[in-house]
Amino acid sequence: MAKQEDKFKSVISHAKEYGYVFQSSEIYDGLSAVYDYAQNGVELKKNIREYWWKAMVQMNENIVGLDSAIFMHPTTWKASGHVDAFSDPLIDNKDSKKRYRADVLIEDYVGKLDTKIEKEVKKAAKRFGDSFDKTQFLETNPRVLGYKEKGNAILKRMGQSLEKEDLADVKALIEELGIACPLSGSKNWTDVKQFNLMFGTKLGASAESAMDLYLRPETAQGIFVNFLNVQKTGRMKIPFGIAQTGKAFRNEIVARQFIFRMREFEQMEMQFFIKPGTQQEWYKHWKDARLKWHLSLGMGEDNYRFHDHEKLAHYADAAADIEFRFPFGFKELEGIHSRTDFDLKAHEEHSGKKLQFFDHEENKSYVPYVLETSIGLDRMFLAVFSNSLQEEELENGTARTVLKLPSVLAPTKAAILPLVKKDGLPEVARKIVEDLKWDFAVSYDEKDAVGRRYRRQDANGTPFCITVDHDTLEDNSVTIRHRDTMEQKRVPISELKSIIEEEVSMKNWLLRM
Ligand code: ATP
C-alpha cells in the first residue's frame, strides 16, 4: 500500500514539475478537485482526444461528430432523470468529519479481496513454476473461490439495496464488514443520505426573471436532443453514431484522487443508435472495439479488465466498465452502457416532439435503442501518464526517470540538440527544427551537457532526441536516440522525417486495433 501511495505521489509531483498538470488557482491555495493542464499536459490531452476522435469518427463511416452547448434547456435534466436520480449515497464519519461515498467504501473493501486473490496467484505461480495454469488456479483454488464469492455477495447486496433505495441496509453492510474511515480508523458512521451532483446556475438579467439552469453533468444529453437534427441533415441510417467530446461538471462528494475524480472534467462519448432487439449484439461489439482501442496503445493487457455492473442505472439494460490499473488499484476508466430507448422516449414525452426513425426496409417508425461508450479524457490522461512514469536502474548503476508515453500521444515528438553551442552546430539544429515543425511538435534544447539534456527529455516523455555534432557539418548525418531503448543510431538528416513518422503516426498505432 505504501508503495502504491508513493507511486501516486510521484505521479502528481512529476505532472507538476514537467508542466503537465497544475492545481487550479494555485496562488490562492487552489480549488479542490479542479485542475489546469499546463504546456505539456494540454498537448497530451489534445493527442488523446484526437486518437479517440480518429478511431471513432474518421474511421467509421456511420459515426459523425457534434459539439453541443454546455447549457441546455432545464427540462432536459428532468427528462433524463438527473434532477430526480443523479445522486450518490454519502456517509460521514462522525469522528474524522470526513465524507465518503458509501458505495465506494464498499467497493474498495471488495477491491482488497481482489488484491488478496492476486497475491494468492503470485504465490502459486512461484510455487508451481512453469507448470502453473493461472486460469485453472482461479477456477479451483478454494481460497480464491472464497474471496470471489464473498466479493460477489457483497456487491450484489449493495446493488440490490441501492436499487431499492434501502440506504439503512447500505449502512448496515458497512458496519457488518467492519469498514473503518481510511483516515482515522474510526467506525463511527452517520446514516447514508443521497446527494445530487449537479451544479446549478442562473440565466437571465434579474433575480425574478432568471431561469434555473444546470451545468451539464454529462455530454450525452446534447446528443440525444440533437438526434433527429443529425439523422435528417446527415441522412443517417440506423445503425449510426454521434460522437462528442466536451466538458461536464459534477459536484463530487469525495474528490481526493488528483485528476481521477474532478468537479470539472472532459468526457468523450459516443451514442450509437440501433434497432430495438439488436442491443446485445452491439453491446458486445462496442465492448470489444473499445478494449481494442485501449490495447492498441500498448499499455499492457494485464492492466485492463471488465467489470459488469450489479446495479444498473435507471436507463440501462446492461452495463460494463473497462477498468484500468491506476496507482491506487483497478478503477473505472470507461463505461459501456446499453441505454435502451429510455432517453429518446423521455425526451419525446417531455418535449412533445417525435424522436423516431423511419425504417424503409421494415416500413415503420420506431424509437431507436442506444448503445453508449463514455470515457473520461482526464481519467485516460491519468491512466497514460501514471502507467508511463517509470524509474529505471541502468546497467552502469545509475538510475533514470523516464516517461514512456505511447509516442503517438507524446506532447513533443523530437528534441533537436546541438552538441555544443558554437561552431555552427546551433544553426544546423535550428534548421532541422524549422524543417520538422511542419509535421511534428518538436523542440530545440541547447542548455547543459548533452547527457543531462537526454535525461530531461526522457522525463518529459519525448520519444526521440536528435543530436547535431561536428561530423554533421561534414556528412549531413545526425545521431538519433530512442527514449525507451536509449539506442543511438547515425542517420542522414534527410531520413529524419520518415523515421519519426513511422513511429508516431496515428495510422500505424490505430492499425494495431
Ligand atoms: P464513477 O463511478 O467513477 O463516479 P460514473 O460511473 O459516474 O463514474 P459515468 O457517468 O459513466 O461515470 O461517466 C463516464 C466516464 O466519465 C467515466 O468512466 C469516467 O472516465 C468519467 N468521469 C466520470 N466522473 C468523473 C469525474 N468526476 N472526474 C473525471 N472523470 C469522470
Coordinates of C-alpha atoms in Angstrom, one line a residue, residues 22-25 30-36 261-264:
F22 CA -1.2 22.3 -12.1
Q23 CA -3.7 22.8 -9.3
S24 CA -6.2 25.4 -10.4
S25 CA -5.8 28.9 -8.9
G30 CA -6.1 26.0 -5.2
L31 CA -9.6 24.9 -5.6
S32 CA -10.5 21.4 -4.5
A33 CA -10.7 18.8 -7.3
V34 CA -10.2 21.4 -10.1
Y35 CA -7.0 21.3 -12.2
D36 CA -5.4 23.1 -15.1
R261 CA -12.3 12.5 -9.9
M262 CA -12.7 16.1 -10.7
R263 CA -15.6 18.6 -10.4
E264 CA -15.0 19.9 -13.9

